[in-house]
C-alpha positions as a Python dict, from the first residue, in 0.01 Angstrom:
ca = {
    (1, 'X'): (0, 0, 0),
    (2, 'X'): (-307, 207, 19),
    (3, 'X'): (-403, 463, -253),
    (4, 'X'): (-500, 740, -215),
    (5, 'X'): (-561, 1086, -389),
    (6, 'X'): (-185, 1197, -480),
    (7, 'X'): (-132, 824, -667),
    (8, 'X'): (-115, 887, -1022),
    (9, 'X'): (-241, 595, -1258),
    (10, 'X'): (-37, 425, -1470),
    (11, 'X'): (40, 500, -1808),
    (12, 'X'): (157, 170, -2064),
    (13, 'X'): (162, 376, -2350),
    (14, 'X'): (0, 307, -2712),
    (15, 'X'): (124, -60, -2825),
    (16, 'X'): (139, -78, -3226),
    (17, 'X'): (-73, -352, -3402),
    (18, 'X'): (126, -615, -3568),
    (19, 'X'): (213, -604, -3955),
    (20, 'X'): (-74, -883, -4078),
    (21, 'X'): (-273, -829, -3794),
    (22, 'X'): (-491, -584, -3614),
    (23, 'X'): (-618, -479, -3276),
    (24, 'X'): (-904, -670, -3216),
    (25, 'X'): (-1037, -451, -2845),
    (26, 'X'): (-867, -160, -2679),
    (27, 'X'): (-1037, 80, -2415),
    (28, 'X'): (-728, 220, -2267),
    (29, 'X'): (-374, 257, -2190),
    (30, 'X'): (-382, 292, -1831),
    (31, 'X'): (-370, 19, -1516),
    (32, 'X'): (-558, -303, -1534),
    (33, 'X'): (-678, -216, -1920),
    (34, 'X'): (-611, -477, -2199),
    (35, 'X'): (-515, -458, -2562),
    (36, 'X'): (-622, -757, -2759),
    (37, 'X'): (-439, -888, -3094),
    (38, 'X'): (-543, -1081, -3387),
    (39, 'X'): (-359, -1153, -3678),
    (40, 'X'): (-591, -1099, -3932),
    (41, 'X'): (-416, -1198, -4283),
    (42, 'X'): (-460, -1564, -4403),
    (43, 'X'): (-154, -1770, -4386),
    (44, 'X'): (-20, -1613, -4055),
    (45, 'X'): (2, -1737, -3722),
    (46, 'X'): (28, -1513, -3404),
    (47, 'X'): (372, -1528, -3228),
    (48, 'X'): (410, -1377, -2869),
    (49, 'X'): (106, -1203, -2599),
    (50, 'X'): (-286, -1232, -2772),
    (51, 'X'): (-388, -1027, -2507),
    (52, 'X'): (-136, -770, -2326),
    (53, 'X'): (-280, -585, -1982),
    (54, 'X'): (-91, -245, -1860),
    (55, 'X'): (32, -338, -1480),
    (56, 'X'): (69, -92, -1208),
    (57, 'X'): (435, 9, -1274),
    (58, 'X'): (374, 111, -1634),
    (59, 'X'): (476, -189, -1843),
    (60, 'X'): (243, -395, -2059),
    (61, 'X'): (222, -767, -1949),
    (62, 'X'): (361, -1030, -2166),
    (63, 'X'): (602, -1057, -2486),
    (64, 'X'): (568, -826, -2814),
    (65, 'X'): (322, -963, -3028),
    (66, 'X'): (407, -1029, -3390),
    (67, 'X'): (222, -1222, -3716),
    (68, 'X'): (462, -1461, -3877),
    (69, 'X'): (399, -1613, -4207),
    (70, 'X'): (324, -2000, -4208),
}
């Protein structure tokens, strides 16, 4: 499928940062940008997507990312 002036970008939307962790890089929300996760509290490990990148229909790639005590 060719693009072309009329596509729109997509949109994923603002992702929260996990309670005990943080967002570690974020440039954007839109197509092919990436949202990185940490969890930055000791004695919690990271459960779900470290890294989450918005795909071309709108949705964020991966599982919900969540910091789960140890």
């Amino acid at each position: 499928m060719a693009e072309g002036p009329l596509n729109t970008v997509a949109d994923c939307g603002s992702l929260q940062k996990p309670d005990h962790g943080d967002i570690i890089e974020q440039v954007a929300f839109t197509y092919g940008n990436r949202i990185v996760f940490d969890c930055t509290e000791t004695g919690y490990e990271m459960k779900g997507s470290r890294v989450r990148t918005c795909q071309r229909d709108g949705t964020w790639s991966g599982s919900p990312t969540t910091c789960e005590s140890t």
